[in-house]
Short mmCIF file of C-alpha atoms in Angstrom, two decimals:
data_model
loop_
_atom_site.label_atom_id
_atom_site.label_comp_id
_atom_site.label_asym_id
_atom_site.label_seq_id
_atom_site.Cartn_x
_atom_site.Cartn_y
_atom_site.Cartn_z
CA MET A 1 169.04 195.16 60.83
CA LEU A 2 165.63 194.24 59.44
CA ASP A 3 163.11 196.75 58.06
CA GLN A 4 160.29 194.22 58.30
CA LEU A 5 159.67 190.65 59.36
CA ASP A 6 159.56 188.00 56.66
CA ALA A 7 159.06 184.24 56.91
CA PRO A 8 162.78 183.41 57.46
CA ALA A 9 162.94 186.02 60.24
CA VAL A 10 159.92 184.52 61.98
CA ARG A 11 161.56 181.10 61.75
CA ARG A 12 164.77 182.47 63.31
CA TRP A 13 162.70 184.07 66.06
CA SER A 14 160.92 180.79 66.80
CA ILE A 15 164.26 179.01 67.20
CA ALA A 16 165.80 181.81 69.26
CA ALA A 17 162.74 182.03 71.53
CA ALA A 18 162.59 178.27 72.14
CA ASP A 19 166.31 178.18 72.91
CA ALA A 20 166.17 181.26 75.17
CA LEU A 21 163.25 179.97 77.21
CA ALA A 22 164.94 176.60 77.60
CA GLU A 23 168.05 178.48 78.80
CA HIS A 24 166.03 180.56 81.29
CA GLN A 25 163.70 177.73 82.29
CA ASP A 26 165.19 177.07 85.75
CA GLU A 27 165.52 180.77 86.51
CA ILE A 28 161.84 181.40 85.70
CA ASP A 29 160.78 178.33 87.65
CA GLU A 30 162.62 179.72 90.69
CA LEU A 31 160.70 183.00 90.35
CA ASN A 32 157.35 181.25 90.40
CA VAL A 33 155.60 181.69 93.74
CA PHE A 34 152.76 179.45 92.55
CA PRO A 35 154.62 176.20 91.71
CA VAL A 36 153.03 173.09 90.28
CA PRO A 37 155.03 169.86 90.75
CA ASP A 38 156.87 169.06 87.50
CA GLY A 39 155.22 171.98 85.72
CA ASP A 40 156.33 175.45 86.82
CA THR A 41 156.08 178.56 84.67
CA GLY A 42 159.54 178.28 83.13
CA THR A 43 158.98 174.65 82.26
CA ASN A 44 155.54 175.36 80.82
CA LEU A 45 156.80 178.24 78.68
CA ALA A 46 159.80 176.29 77.42
CA LEU A 47 157.56 173.38 76.37
CA THR A 48 155.03 175.70 74.75
CA LEU A 49 157.63 177.55 72.66
CA ARG A 50 159.37 174.33 71.67
CA ALA A 51 156.03 172.98 70.37
CA ALA A 52 155.48 176.22 68.44
CA CYS A 53 158.99 176.12 66.99
CA ASP A 54 158.59 172.48 65.92
CA ALA A 55 155.28 173.28 64.22
CA LEU A 56 156.87 176.08 62.19
CA ALA A 57 159.86 173.92 61.30
CA ALA A 58 157.49 171.43 59.66
CA ASP A 59 155.59 174.13 57.73
CA ALA A 60 156.41 175.63 54.32
CA ALA A 61 154.97 179.13 54.91
CA THR A 62 156.57 181.74 52.63
CA THR A 63 155.19 184.95 54.16
CA ALA A 64 155.54 186.54 57.59
CA ALA A 65 151.78 186.27 58.09
CA GLY A 66 151.76 182.58 57.21
CA ALA A 67 154.76 181.82 59.41
CA LEU A 68 153.27 183.71 62.36
CA ARG A 69 149.97 181.85 61.97
CA THR A 70 151.76 178.50 62.07
CA PHE A 71 153.94 179.64 64.98
CA ALA A 72 150.85 180.76 66.92
CA ARG A 73 148.85 177.63 66.06
CA GLY A 74 151.70 175.41 67.24
CA ALA A 75 151.81 177.36 70.50
CA VAL A 76 148.06 177.01 71.07
CA LEU A 77 148.12 173.26 70.39
CA GLY A 78 151.23 172.73 72.50
CA ALA A 79 150.47 175.23 75.29
CA ARG A 80 151.24 174.03 78.80
CA GLY A 81 149.85 175.64 81.92
CA ASN A 82 148.29 179.05 82.46
CA SER A 83 151.37 180.93 81.24
CA GLY A 84 151.78 178.82 78.09
CA VAL A 85 148.15 179.35 77.08
CA ILE A 86 148.42 183.13 77.53
CA VAL A 87 151.67 183.35 75.54
CA SER A 88 150.07 181.30 72.78
CA GLN A 89 147.29 183.89 72.61
CA ILE A 90 149.83 186.72 72.47
CA LEU A 91 151.37 185.03 69.44
CA HIS A 92 147.90 184.52 67.98
CA GLY A 93 147.20 188.25 68.36
CA LEU A 94 150.44 189.07 66.53
CA ALA A 95 149.51 186.72 63.71
CA ASP A 96 146.00 188.12 63.37
CA ALA A 97 147.29 191.71 63.16
CA VAL A 98 149.97 190.90 60.59
CA ASP A 99 147.64 188.82 58.41
CA GLY A 100 147.63 190.52 54.98
CA ALA A 101 149.77 193.43 56.17
CA VAL A 102 153.46 194.30 56.03
CA CYS A 103 155.14 193.68 59.38
CA ASP A 104 157.32 196.79 59.50
CA GLY A 105 157.61 199.15 62.48
CA ARG A 106 154.06 200.45 62.28
CA GLY A 107 152.77 196.94 61.63
CA MET A 108 154.59 195.72 64.74
CA GLN A 109 153.03 198.51 66.82
CA ALA A 110 149.57 197.37 65.75
CA ALA A 111 150.51 193.70 66.24
CA LEU A 112 151.76 194.21 69.81
CA ARG A 113 148.57 196.10 70.68
CA GLN A 114 146.41 193.32 69.30
CA ALA A 115 148.55 190.71 71.07
CA ALA A 116 147.93 192.39 74.43
CA ASP A 117 144.21 192.72 73.70
CA HIS A 118 144.00 189.02 72.78
CA ALA A 119 145.77 188.04 76.00
CA TYR A 120 143.41 190.06 78.19
CA ALA A 121 140.37 188.72 76.33
CA ALA A 122 141.48 185.12 76.83
CA VAL A 123 141.60 185.34 80.63
CA ALA A 124 138.30 185.10 82.50
CA GLU A 125 139.51 187.31 85.39
CA PRO A 126 142.51 189.42 84.28
CA LEU A 127 144.89 190.30 87.10
CA GLU A 128 147.39 193.17 87.05
CA GLY A 129 150.97 192.51 88.05
CA THR A 130 151.08 189.48 85.77
CA ILE A 131 152.15 188.64 82.22
CA LEU A 132 149.09 190.58 81.04
CA THR A 133 150.47 193.81 82.51
CA VAL A 134 153.82 193.19 80.87
CA ALA A 135 152.17 192.54 77.49
CA ARG A 136 150.21 195.78 77.65
CA ALA A 137 153.28 197.76 78.73
CA ALA A 138 155.20 196.37 75.75
CA ALA A 139 152.42 197.52 73.42
CA ASP A 140 152.27 200.97 75.05
CA ALA A 141 156.04 201.44 74.81
CA ALA A 142 156.08 200.31 71.18
CA ALA A 143 153.29 202.77 70.33
CA GLY A 144 155.26 205.59 71.96
CA ALA A 145 158.58 204.81 70.29
CA GLN A 146 160.31 207.98 69.02
CA ALA A 147 161.08 206.30 65.67
CA THR A 148 158.86 203.96 63.70
CA ALA A 149 161.58 201.73 62.26
CA LEU A 150 161.03 198.06 63.16
CA ALA A 151 164.21 197.89 65.28
CA ALA A 152 163.25 201.00 67.27
CA VAL A 153 159.73 199.71 67.91
CA VAL A 154 160.87 196.27 69.04
CA LYS A 155 163.61 197.66 71.31
CA ALA A 156 161.11 200.07 72.88
CA ALA A 157 158.74 197.14 73.49
CA VAL A 158 161.48 195.16 75.27
CA VAL A 159 162.42 198.12 77.49
CA GLY A 160 158.77 198.83 78.29
CA ALA A 161 158.13 195.19 79.11
CA SER A 162 161.24 194.99 81.30
CA ASP A 163 160.28 198.13 83.24
CA ALA A 164 156.76 196.81 83.75
CA LEU A 165 158.19 193.49 84.91
CA ASP A 166 160.14 195.25 87.67
CA ARG A 167 156.94 196.92 88.85
CA THR A 168 155.01 193.66 89.15
CA THR A 169 156.67 193.10 92.52
CA GLU A 170 154.70 196.08 93.84
CA GLN A 171 151.40 195.05 92.23
CA LEU A 172 150.74 191.59 93.69
CA PRO A 173 150.99 190.86 97.43
CA ALA A 174 152.38 187.37 96.78
CA LEU A 175 155.22 188.84 94.69
CA ALA A 176 155.90 191.55 97.27
CA ARG A 177 156.19 188.97 100.07
CA ALA A 178 158.54 186.89 97.96
CA GLY A 179 160.57 189.83 96.64
CA VAL A 180 160.40 188.51 93.08
CA VAL A 181 158.90 189.63 89.78
CA ASP A 182 156.14 187.77 87.95
CA ALA A 183 157.45 184.58 86.39
CA GLY A 184 155.15 184.68 83.35
CA GLY A 185 156.07 188.31 82.75
CA ARG A 186 159.75 187.40 82.86
CA GLY A 187 159.09 184.73 80.23
CA LEU A 188 157.42 187.28 77.97
CA VAL A 189 160.41 189.62 78.30
CA VAL A 190 162.68 186.74 77.23
CA LEU A 191 160.37 186.09 74.25
CA LEU A 192 160.42 189.75 73.14
CA ASP A 193 164.16 189.98 73.78
CA SER A 194 164.62 187.09 71.34
CA LEU A 195 162.62 188.98 68.73
CA ALA A 196 164.79 192.06 69.25
CA GLY A 197 167.87 189.95 68.69
CA VAL A 198 166.55 188.68 65.37
CA VAL A 199 165.55 192.17 64.19
CA THR A 200 168.70 194.03 65.30
CA GLY A 201 171.27 191.27 64.98
CA ALA A 202 172.64 192.22 68.41
CA ARG A 203 170.52 190.85 71.21
CA PRO A 204 170.46 193.18 74.24
CA VAL A 205 171.45 191.53 77.50
CA LEU A 206 168.83 191.97 80.22
CA GLY A 207 169.96 191.38 83.78
CA PRO A 208 168.27 188.73 85.91
CA PRO A 209 165.23 189.96 87.85
CA ARG A 210 165.26 190.48 91.59
CA ARG A 211 164.69 187.47 93.78
CA SER A 212 164.33 186.75 97.46
CA PRO A 213 167.06 185.33 99.70
CA ARG A 214 164.36 183.55 101.73
CA PRO A 215 163.86 179.79 101.29
CA ARG A 216 161.67 178.94 98.34
CA SER A 217 159.54 176.62 100.51
CA VAL A 218 158.22 179.66 102.37
CA LEU A 219 156.78 181.04 99.13
CA GLU A 220 155.06 177.98 97.74
CA SER A 221 151.33 178.18 97.16
CA ALA A 222 151.02 174.89 95.25
CA ARG A 223 149.92 176.16 91.84
CA GLU A 224 151.20 178.22 88.92
CA ALA A 225 148.29 180.67 89.07
CA GLY A 226 144.96 181.10 90.81
CA SER A 227 143.86 180.60 94.40
CA ASP A 228 144.36 177.69 96.77
CA LYS A 229 140.64 176.82 96.69
CA TYR A 230 141.01 174.34 93.87
CA ALA A 231 142.90 171.07 93.85
CA PHE A 232 143.31 170.26 90.14
CA GLU A 233 144.57 171.89 86.96
CA VAL A 234 142.59 170.63 83.96
CA GLN A 235 143.73 171.32 80.42
CA PHE A 236 142.55 169.93 77.11
CA LEU A 237 142.24 170.66 73.42
CA LEU A 238 138.67 171.08 72.24
CA ASP A 239 137.15 170.76 68.78
CA ALA A 240 134.13 173.09 68.90
CA ASP A 241 132.52 176.07 67.20
CA ASP A 242 132.60 179.64 68.54
CA ALA A 243 129.05 179.52 69.93
CA ALA A 244 129.73 176.36 71.93
CA VAL A 245 132.91 177.83 73.41
CA ALA A 246 131.08 181.04 74.32
CA SER A 247 128.63 178.90 76.31
CA LEU A 248 131.45 176.83 77.84
CA ARG A 249 133.34 179.80 79.34
CA PRO A 250 130.74 180.79 81.99
CA VAL A 251 130.17 177.14 82.90
CA LEU A 252 133.86 176.61 83.66
CA ALA A 253 134.15 180.02 85.33
CA ARG A 254 131.54 178.93 87.88
CA MET A 255 133.51 175.75 88.61
CA GLY A 256 136.91 177.26 89.40
CA ASP A 257 139.50 179.89 88.57
CA SER A 258 142.54 180.53 86.38
CA LEU A 259 140.31 180.01 83.34
CA VAL A 260 141.94 180.65 79.98
CA VAL A 261 140.40 179.57 76.66
CA VAL A 262 142.24 180.28 73.41
CA GLY A 263 141.65 179.17 69.84
CA THR A 264 143.62 178.52 66.68
CA GLY A 265 141.01 180.18 64.48
CA ASP A 266 139.97 176.94 62.80
CA GLY A 267 137.79 175.33 65.45
CA ILE A 268 140.44 174.01 67.83
CA TRP A 269 140.69 175.51 71.33
CA ASN A 270 143.05 175.11 74.27
CA VAL A 271 141.12 175.12 77.55
CA HIS A 272 142.81 175.65 80.93
CA VAL A 273 141.08 175.87 84.33
CA HIS A 274 141.64 175.08 88.02
CA VAL A 275 138.77 173.12 89.60
CA ASN A 276 137.84 170.65 92.30
CA ASP A 277 135.47 168.55 90.17
CA VAL A 278 137.62 167.34 87.28
CA GLY A 279 134.86 165.17 85.87
CA ALA A 280 132.42 168.06 85.66
CA ALA A 281 134.99 170.22 83.85
CA ILE A 282 135.71 167.53 81.28
CA GLU A 283 132.02 166.74 80.85
CA ALA A 284 131.41 170.44 80.18
CA GLY A 285 133.98 170.11 77.40
CA VAL A 286 132.17 167.03 76.05
CA GLU A 287 128.92 169.00 75.91
CA ALA A 288 130.67 171.81 74.01
CA GLY A 289 132.51 169.62 71.51
CA ARG A 290 135.21 166.95 71.40
CA PRO A 291 137.87 167.26 74.11
CA HIS A 292 141.17 165.46 73.51
CA ARG A 293 144.78 165.50 74.79
CA ILE A 294 143.33 165.87 78.28
CA THR A 295 145.82 166.49 81.09
CA VAL A 296 145.09 166.78 84.80
CA VAL A 297 147.61 168.00 87.39
CA ARG A 298 146.91 167.21 91.02
CA PHE A 299 148.32 170.01 93.17
CA ALA A 300 150.74 169.18 95.96
CA ASP A 301 148.28 170.09 98.69
CA ALA A 302 145.67 167.59 97.46
CA GLU A 303 145.73 163.95 98.60
CA LEU A 304 143.21 161.78 96.76
CA THR A 305 143.82 158.56 98.57
CA ALA A 306 146.05 156.76 101.00
CA ALA A 307 147.13 154.41 98.24
CA PRO A 308 150.33 152.43 98.61
CA PRO A 309 153.43 153.96 97.00
CA VAL A 310 153.97 153.04 93.38
CA SER A 311 157.20 151.25 94.28
CA THR A 312 155.20 148.66 96.31
CA ARG A 313 152.68 147.95 93.53
CA SER A 314 152.39 144.57 91.85
CA GLY A 315 149.97 142.49 89.85
CA VAL A 316 147.03 143.35 87.60
CA ALA A 317 143.66 144.88 88.44
CA VAL A 318 140.52 145.77 86.51
CA VAL A 319 138.59 148.95 87.37
CA ALA A 320 135.09 149.36 85.91
CA VAL A 321 132.46 152.09 85.98
CA ALA A 322 129.19 150.41 87.05
CA PRO A 323 126.10 152.66 87.13
CA GLY A 324 123.81 150.61 89.37
CA GLU A 325 123.98 148.40 92.47
CA GLY A 326 123.26 145.20 90.57
CA LEU A 327 125.96 145.96 88.02
CA ALA A 328 128.38 146.81 90.82
CA HIS A 329 127.76 143.41 92.41
CA LEU A 330 128.23 141.64 89.07
CA PHE A 331 131.62 143.25 88.48
CA GLU A 332 132.73 142.88 92.11
CA GLY A 333 131.83 139.18 91.92
CA GLU A 334 134.47 138.88 89.18
CA GLY A 335 137.11 140.59 91.33
CA VAL A 336 136.76 143.97 89.61
CA HIS A 337 137.22 147.29 91.44
CA VAL A 338 134.05 149.31 90.89
CA VAL A 339 133.47 153.05 90.51
CA GLY A 340 129.99 154.62 90.52
CA GLY A 341 127.95 151.76 91.92
CA GLY A 342 125.65 154.18 93.76
CA PRO A 343 122.67 156.19 92.55
CA GLY A 344 123.89 156.42 88.98
CA ASP A 345 125.65 159.76 88.77
CA ASN A 346 128.66 159.79 86.46
CA PRO A 347 131.88 159.42 88.45
CA SER A 348 134.44 162.20 88.61
CA MET A 349 138.00 161.83 87.42
CA ALA A 350 139.08 161.94 91.08
CA GLU A 351 136.88 158.93 91.92
CA VAL A 352 138.22 156.89 89.00
CA LEU A 353 141.80 157.81 89.85
CA ALA A 354 141.23 156.93 93.52
CA ALA A 355 140.02 153.47 92.48
CA VAL A 356 143.10 152.94 90.29
CA LEU A 357 145.47 154.07 93.04
CA GLY A 358 143.58 152.13 95.71
CA SER A 359 143.84 148.89 93.75
CA GLY A 360 147.53 148.64 94.64
CA ALA A 361 148.22 147.11 91.21
CA ALA A 362 151.13 147.93 88.93
CA HIS A 363 149.02 147.23 85.80
CA VAL A 364 145.39 148.35 85.57
CA VAL A 365 142.69 147.88 82.92
CA LEU A 366 140.01 150.59 82.93
CA LEU A 367 136.49 149.94 81.60
CA PRO A 368 134.40 153.13 81.16
CA ASN A 369 131.25 151.20 80.14
CA ALA A 370 129.55 154.37 78.82
CA SER A 371 130.48 156.88 76.12
CA GLN A 372 129.73 159.88 78.33
CA VAL A 373 132.40 158.95 80.89
CA SER A 374 135.14 157.99 78.43
CA ALA A 375 136.86 161.38 78.67
CA VAL A 376 136.88 161.23 82.48
CA VAL A 377 138.34 157.72 82.43
CA GLU A 378 141.01 158.73 79.91
CA ALA A 379 142.00 161.69 82.11
CA ALA A 380 142.28 159.43 85.16
CA ALA A 381 144.38 156.97 83.16
CA GLU A 382 146.75 159.73 82.03
CA GLN A 383 147.22 160.94 85.60
CA ALA A 384 147.79 157.41 86.87
CA ARG A 385 150.45 156.88 84.21
CA GLU A 386 152.25 159.98 85.48
CA ASP A 387 152.20 158.30 88.91
CA GLY A 388 154.05 155.35 87.40
CA ILE A 389 151.14 152.91 86.91
CA ASP A 390 150.73 151.00 83.65
CA VAL A 391 147.11 151.74 82.65
CA ALA A 392 145.17 150.60 79.58
CA VAL A 393 141.66 151.78 78.73
CA VAL A 394 139.46 149.27 76.92
CA PRO A 395 136.85 151.45 75.15
CA THR A 396 133.68 149.73 76.37
CA ARG A 397 130.55 151.80 75.62
CA SER A 398 128.07 149.66 77.58
CA PRO A 399 128.22 147.51 80.75
CA VAL A 400 127.46 144.42 78.62
CA GLN A 401 130.69 145.05 76.72
CA GLY A 402 132.47 145.46 80.05
CA LEU A 403 131.12 142.12 81.27
CA ALA A 404 132.26 140.45 78.05
CA ALA A 405 135.75 141.89 78.53
CA VAL A 406 135.91 140.74 82.15
CA ALA A 407 134.84 137.23 81.12
CA VAL A 408 138.09 136.74 79.15
CA HIS A 409 140.37 138.59 81.59
CA ASP A 410 143.33 136.47 82.69
CA ALA A 411 145.72 138.08 85.18
CA GLY A 412 148.27 135.33 84.45
CA ARG A 413 148.67 136.45 80.84
CA ARG A 414 151.16 139.07 79.70
CA PHE A 415 149.43 142.39 80.37
CA GLY A 416 149.46 143.58 76.76
CA ASP A 417 148.01 140.28 75.51
CA ASP A 418 145.30 140.38 78.18
CA VAL A 419 144.29 143.92 77.18
CA VAL A 420 144.05 142.86 73.53
CA ALA A 421 141.88 139.85 74.42
CA MET A 422 139.56 142.02 76.52
CA ALA A 423 139.29 144.65 73.79
CA GLU A 424 138.49 142.00 71.18
CA ALA A 425 135.76 140.50 73.39
CA ALA A 426 134.21 143.91 73.97
CA ALA A 427 134.33 144.80 70.27
CA ALA A 428 132.66 141.49 69.35
CA THR A 429 129.69 142.26 71.61
CA ARG A 430 126.76 144.10 70.02
CA TRP A 431 124.96 146.22 72.60
CA ALA A 432 121.53 147.72 72.81
CA GLN A 433 119.73 150.15 75.10
CA ILE A 434 116.08 150.87 75.78
CA THR A 435 115.49 154.35 77.17
CA VAL A 436 113.01 157.23 77.21
CA ALA A 437 113.70 160.45 75.27
CA GLN A 438 114.15 163.45 77.57
CA ARG A 439 113.68 166.08 74.85
CA GLU A 440 112.68 166.53 71.24
CA ALA A 441 115.39 165.47 68.81
CA LEU A 442 116.06 164.43 65.23
CA THR A 443 117.42 160.88 64.94
CA SER A 444 118.39 158.53 62.12
CA VAL A 445 114.82 157.15 62.10
CA GLY A 446 113.11 160.54 62.24
CA ARG A 447 112.03 163.10 64.82
CA VAL A 448 111.27 161.96 68.37
CA GLU A 449 109.40 163.76 71.11
CA ALA A 450 110.07 163.89 74.84
CA GLY A 451 108.55 160.76 76.39
CA ASP A 452 109.04 158.52 73.34
CA VAL A 453 110.65 155.17 74.04
CA LEU A 454 113.87 154.68 72.07
CA GLY A 455 115.70 151.53 71.12
CA LEU A 456 119.39 151.92 70.28
CA ILE A 457 121.85 149.39 68.86
CA ASP A 458 125.56 150.23 69.07
CA GLY A 459 124.62 153.80 69.99
CA GLU A 460 122.28 154.45 67.04
CA VAL A 461 118.50 154.86 67.37
CA VAL A 462 116.79 152.05 65.44
CA GLU A 463 113.32 151.91 67.01
CA VAL A 464 110.88 154.50 68.36
CA GLY A 465 107.65 153.55 70.16
CA THR A 466 105.26 154.31 72.96
CA SER A 467 106.05 151.44 75.34
CA VAL A 468 109.22 149.90 76.71
CA ARG A 469 107.85 146.40 76.04
CA SER A 470 107.12 146.88 72.32
CA VAL A 471 110.43 148.63 71.64
CA ALA A 472 112.36 146.01 73.62
CA PHE A 473 110.88 143.14 71.57
CA ALA A 474 111.56 144.99 68.29
CA VAL A 475 115.19 145.63 69.23
CA LEU A 476 115.65 142.05 70.45
CA ASP A 477 114.38 140.68 67.12
CA ARG A 478 116.91 142.87 65.32
CA LEU A 479 119.69 141.40 67.46
CA LEU A 480 118.49 137.84 66.96
CA GLY A 481 118.53 138.43 63.21
CA VAL A 482 122.33 138.60 63.16
CA GLY A 483 122.77 135.55 65.41
CA GLY A 484 124.99 134.95 68.41
CA GLU A 485 125.87 132.47 71.13
CA LEU A 486 124.96 134.38 74.29
CA ILE A 487 122.47 137.16 75.01
CA THR A 488 122.82 139.12 78.22
CA ILE A 489 119.81 141.03 79.59
CA LEU A 490 120.35 143.66 82.28
CA ALA A 491 117.13 144.90 83.88
CA GLY A 492 117.23 148.52 84.96
CA ARG A 493 116.14 150.16 88.19
CA ASP A 494 112.73 151.12 86.75
CA ALA A 495 112.14 148.06 84.57
CA ASP A 496 108.91 146.05 84.68
CA ALA A 497 109.52 143.03 86.93
CA ASN A 498 108.25 140.54 84.33
CA LEU A 499 109.75 142.01 81.15
CA ALA A 500 113.13 140.27 81.36
CA ASP A 501 111.47 136.85 81.74
CA GLU A 502 109.17 137.58 78.78
CA LEU A 503 112.24 138.37 76.66
CA ARG A 504 113.93 135.17 77.85
CA ARG A 505 110.90 133.09 76.78
CA HIS A 506 110.79 134.88 73.43
CA ILE A 507 114.44 133.98 72.79
CA ALA A 508 113.80 130.33 73.78
CA LYS A 509 111.10 130.10 71.09
CA SER A 510 112.83 132.13 68.37
CA ALA A 511 116.43 130.97 68.84
CA PRO A 512 116.58 127.98 71.20
CA LEU A 513 120.31 127.43 70.67
CA ILE A 514 121.26 130.85 72.06
CA GLU A 515 122.17 130.91 75.75
CA VAL A 516 120.47 133.64 77.80
CA ALA A 517 121.74 135.34 80.98
CA VAL A 518 119.41 137.69 82.88
CA PHE A 519 120.61 139.97 85.70
CA ASP A 520 119.18 142.77 87.80
CA GLY A 521 121.55 145.58 86.80
CA GLY A 522 119.80 148.35 88.71
CA GLN A 523 121.06 150.96 86.25
CA PRO A 524 119.12 154.26 86.04
CA HIS A 525 117.76 155.81 82.82
CA TYR A 526 117.87 152.50 80.88
CA PRO A 527 115.08 149.99 81.71
CA LEU A 528 116.94 147.42 79.64
CA LEU A 529 120.48 146.85 78.43
CA LEU A 530 121.10 143.99 76.00
CA GLY A 531 124.26 142.38 74.73
CA VAL A 532 124.91 139.70 72.11
CA GLU A 533 128.18 137.78 71.92
#
């Protein structure tokens, strides 16, 4: 029997917890009255704890505090679903409380209290009768333990959590109708029960929770948590500072429900929310920092498109984002499926995914054609892969790079070779933009004011002026200075009707051997887009 937790004990707990949740995975999934296809509560918790266990196994922490921090960080980075994110924050609360302190009985009392507080703070709209209630009951029971030895405190926490779990059936109408206890709460009891086993050396055996004899299909509400108003679960890791995340929370809260945002303490956050507009949620993450490992789950009651079943798919297709009618026509003329050929708004993940599914192809190349939609396109690609489609994203940052990639596309080639050829063509194309600054900013060439005309090459500001014409000629001369074989000029929706022809004549005089292609792109915000191959 342990008097306090040390690093080896935390490691044994991580292994025991991961194994126990894997063992109880199907049972907890069956309790869940808010199922998500291929991602119920038991599955999510098992995957979360396995990620946490693997992280600790690869770490050389020598103190309980260090081991708990690694265990919690692994859980945050590997958290799956609403329940996984909340459990990761419970572990994070434990780690924060133990940091620099001895994790004996009194230390565990404080740690369980802080774990519950962290869990409640992470959820935008805490709901009683859930894992949160069970976490608080465990902390209350631990604080009221008759003895303060570590074993007594942990056993009291397990009993308190188990009793609270039984009462969840009476606290939520959905649980009462189903005759089951909260699935996330059951997972937390299993987690605490594993800790008790490590501390006491004799794991108590808790009986299975009550469940309903009625068919499970009667209980399904098509999501792990939250209401039925929203069709998608969006989750991603986010590199951002505290202030940016504080601003992100209310933005996402207005978009949907089941919002949980938790951090590792070193600038990495796990964001979970249910929404209808996936693109807007991901774009909010882009504005706050750098989202990555984006996953999107489409709930069973949402049908994006009447696309043919994956089993009937064949061939190769290219899907491109084209912000402008002229650009849309250019890509469509090359046999490309186009997204966002309307007034210029960024497409949502749902629109990109619908285009991929609607193509009927087994292999799809995606061209984002703008940095600001890359995250949305990546999310759509990930979802399409889960639907069994082979999707590759060629990281084009401008429509001129997309056109260069399409020019070398060959559906008769092996798919992997074709993707490589398209990526190489895009990478070999220098791209430039002429636009007008919307706000004051500090750039690599100095401060700019709202209304200044900016010239960018490969995403970096290189020219600032007062007229589109003067900046366009300055940027063009920079491009001509490095040479090339073909220059593509895409005139924007608001471009001067004669400017493109003036640029063509300037190229004919300055570099007569370079071929020039001029098109009416119709893109908003950018009077001119230039590309050099």
